[in-house]
């Protein structure tokens, strides 16, 4: 809902806080990576995606696809 309404600042702040306090939650890193990507901060998006991969290596294919998307744009 926040994304649809255009509240990217709030969404980014939310996920940055969640990552800070629950850094082992893969989902938060992935969602923060997506927000960074939408905002054009692909360096930060890449870092968050790679952190998620460190936490859950089974995400290898999904993270690789996301990283390819970053390079393609």
PDB file of C-alpha atoms in Angstrom:
ATOM      1  CA  UNK A   1       0.000   0.000   0.000  1.00  0.00           C
ATOM      2  CA  UNK A   2       2.815   2.420   0.826  1.00  0.00           C
ATOM      3  CA  UNK A   3       4.463   1.752  -2.534  1.00  0.00           C
ATOM      4  CA  UNK A   4       1.222   2.256  -4.455  1.00  0.00           C
ATOM      5  CA  UNK A   5       0.611   5.544  -2.687  1.00  0.00           C
ATOM      6  CA  UNK A   6       4.112   6.732  -3.488  1.00  0.00           C
ATOM      7  CA  UNK A   7       5.450   6.766   0.050  1.00  0.00           C
ATOM      8  CA  UNK A   8       8.878   5.485  -0.891  1.00  0.00           C
ATOM      9  CA  UNK A   9      10.591   7.563   1.772  1.00  0.00           C
ATOM     10  CA  UNK A  10       8.450   5.934   4.460  1.00  0.00           C
ATOM     11  CA  UNK A  11       8.883   2.489   2.986  1.00  0.00           C
ATOM     12  CA  UNK A  12      12.638   2.865   2.791  1.00  0.00           C
ATOM     13  CA  UNK A  13      12.812   4.143   6.372  1.00  0.00           C
ATOM     14  CA  UNK A  14      10.664   1.253   7.568  1.00  0.00           C
ATOM     15  CA  UNK A  15      12.820  -1.439   5.966  1.00  0.00           C
ATOM     16  CA  UNK A  16      16.060   0.248   7.002  1.00  0.00           C
ATOM     17  CA  UNK A  17      14.808   0.193  10.591  1.00  0.00           C
ATOM     18  CA  UNK A  18      13.696  -3.420  10.337  1.00  0.00           C
ATOM     19  CA  UNK A  19      17.067  -4.443   8.890  1.00  0.00           C
ATOM     20  CA  UNK A  20      18.850  -2.574  11.670  1.00  0.00           C
ATOM     21  CA  UNK A  21      16.921  -4.326  14.439  1.00  0.00           C
ATOM     22  CA  UNK A  22      16.304  -7.714  12.805  1.00  0.00           C
ATOM     23  CA  UNK A  23      19.315  -8.088  10.545  1.00  0.00           C
ATOM     24  CA  UNK A  24      18.858 -11.833  10.197  1.00  0.00           C
ATOM     25  CA  UNK A  25      15.458 -11.526   8.504  1.00  0.00           C
ATOM     26  CA  UNK A  26      16.002 -12.287   4.838  1.00  0.00           C
ATOM     27  CA  UNK A  27      12.656 -10.843   3.761  1.00  0.00           C
ATOM     28  CA  UNK A  28      13.548  -7.392   5.068  1.00  0.00           C
ATOM     29  CA  UNK A  29      16.794  -7.323   3.092  1.00  0.00           C
ATOM     30  CA  UNK A  30      15.011  -8.399  -0.084  1.00  0.00           C
ATOM     31  CA  UNK A  31      12.302  -5.790   0.289  1.00  0.00           C
ATOM     32  CA  UNK A  32      14.827  -3.077   1.062  1.00  0.00           C
ATOM     33  CA  UNK A  33      16.771  -4.127  -2.040  1.00  0.00           C
ATOM     34  CA  UNK A  34      13.610  -3.701  -4.098  1.00  0.00           C
ATOM     35  CA  UNK A  35      12.932  -0.246  -2.649  1.00  0.00           C
ATOM     36  CA  UNK A  36      16.501   0.847  -3.336  1.00  0.00           C
ATOM     37  CA  UNK A  37      16.203  -0.425  -6.899  1.00  0.00           C
ATOM     38  CA  UNK A  38      12.937   1.426  -7.487  1.00  0.00           C
ATOM     39  CA  UNK A  39      14.599   4.584  -6.185  1.00  0.00           C
ATOM     40  CA  UNK A  40      17.576   4.133  -8.532  1.00  0.00           C
ATOM     41  CA  UNK A  41      20.114   3.215  -5.862  1.00  0.00           C
ATOM     42  CA  UNK A  42      21.320   0.012  -7.464  1.00  0.00           C
ATOM     43  CA  UNK A  43      24.526  -0.136  -5.445  1.00  0.00           C
ATOM     44  CA  UNK A  44      22.571  -0.333  -2.215  1.00  0.00           C
ATOM     45  CA  UNK A  45      20.070  -2.710  -3.837  1.00  0.00           C
ATOM     46  CA  UNK A  46      22.905  -5.038  -4.808  1.00  0.00           C
ATOM     47  CA  UNK A  47      24.352  -4.961  -1.286  1.00  0.00           C
ATOM     48  CA  UNK A  48      21.016  -5.838   0.313  1.00  0.00           C
ATOM     49  CA  UNK A  49      20.367  -8.648  -2.167  1.00  0.00           C
ATOM     50  CA  UNK A  50      23.798 -10.108  -1.496  1.00  0.00           C
ATOM     51  CA  UNK A  51      23.209  -9.871   2.262  1.00  0.00           C
ATOM     52  CA  UNK A  52      19.957 -11.805   1.814  1.00  0.00           C
ATOM     53  CA  UNK A  53      21.862 -14.433  -0.151  1.00  0.00           C
ATOM     54  CA  UNK A  54      24.407 -14.745   2.666  1.00  0.00           C
ATOM     55  CA  UNK A  55      21.560 -15.385   5.084  1.00  0.00           C
ATOM     56  CA  UNK A  56      19.777 -17.856   2.810  1.00  0.00           C
ATOM     57  CA  UNK A  57      21.904 -19.468   0.092  1.00  0.00           C
ATOM     58  CA  UNK A  58      18.838 -21.222  -1.321  1.00  0.00           C
ATOM     59  CA  UNK A  59      17.874 -17.846  -2.827  1.00  0.00           C
ATOM     60  CA  UNK A  60      20.776 -18.097  -5.262  1.00  0.00           C
ATOM     61  CA  UNK A  61      18.681 -18.186  -8.453  1.00  0.00           C
ATOM     62  CA  UNK A  62      16.325 -15.418  -7.345  1.00  0.00           C
ATOM     63  CA  UNK A  63      19.160 -13.128  -6.259  1.00  0.00           C
ATOM     64  CA  UNK A  64      21.103 -13.806  -9.462  1.00  0.00           C
ATOM     65  CA  UNK A  65      18.004 -12.866 -11.479  1.00  0.00           C
ATOM     66  CA  UNK A  66      17.597  -9.669  -9.455  1.00  0.00           C
ATOM     67  CA  UNK A  67      21.252  -8.742  -9.970  1.00  0.00           C
ATOM     68  CA  UNK A  68      20.903  -9.336 -13.731  1.00  0.00           C
ATOM     69  CA  UNK A  69      17.914  -7.009 -13.723  1.00  0.00           C
ATOM     70  CA  UNK A  70      20.034  -4.321 -12.075  1.00  0.00           C
ATOM     71  CA  UNK A  71      22.664  -4.652 -14.780  1.00  0.00           C
ATOM     72  CA  UNK A  72      20.102  -4.698 -17.595  1.00  0.00           C
ATOM     73  CA  UNK A  73      18.602  -1.334 -16.782  1.00  0.00           C
TER      74      UNK A  73
END
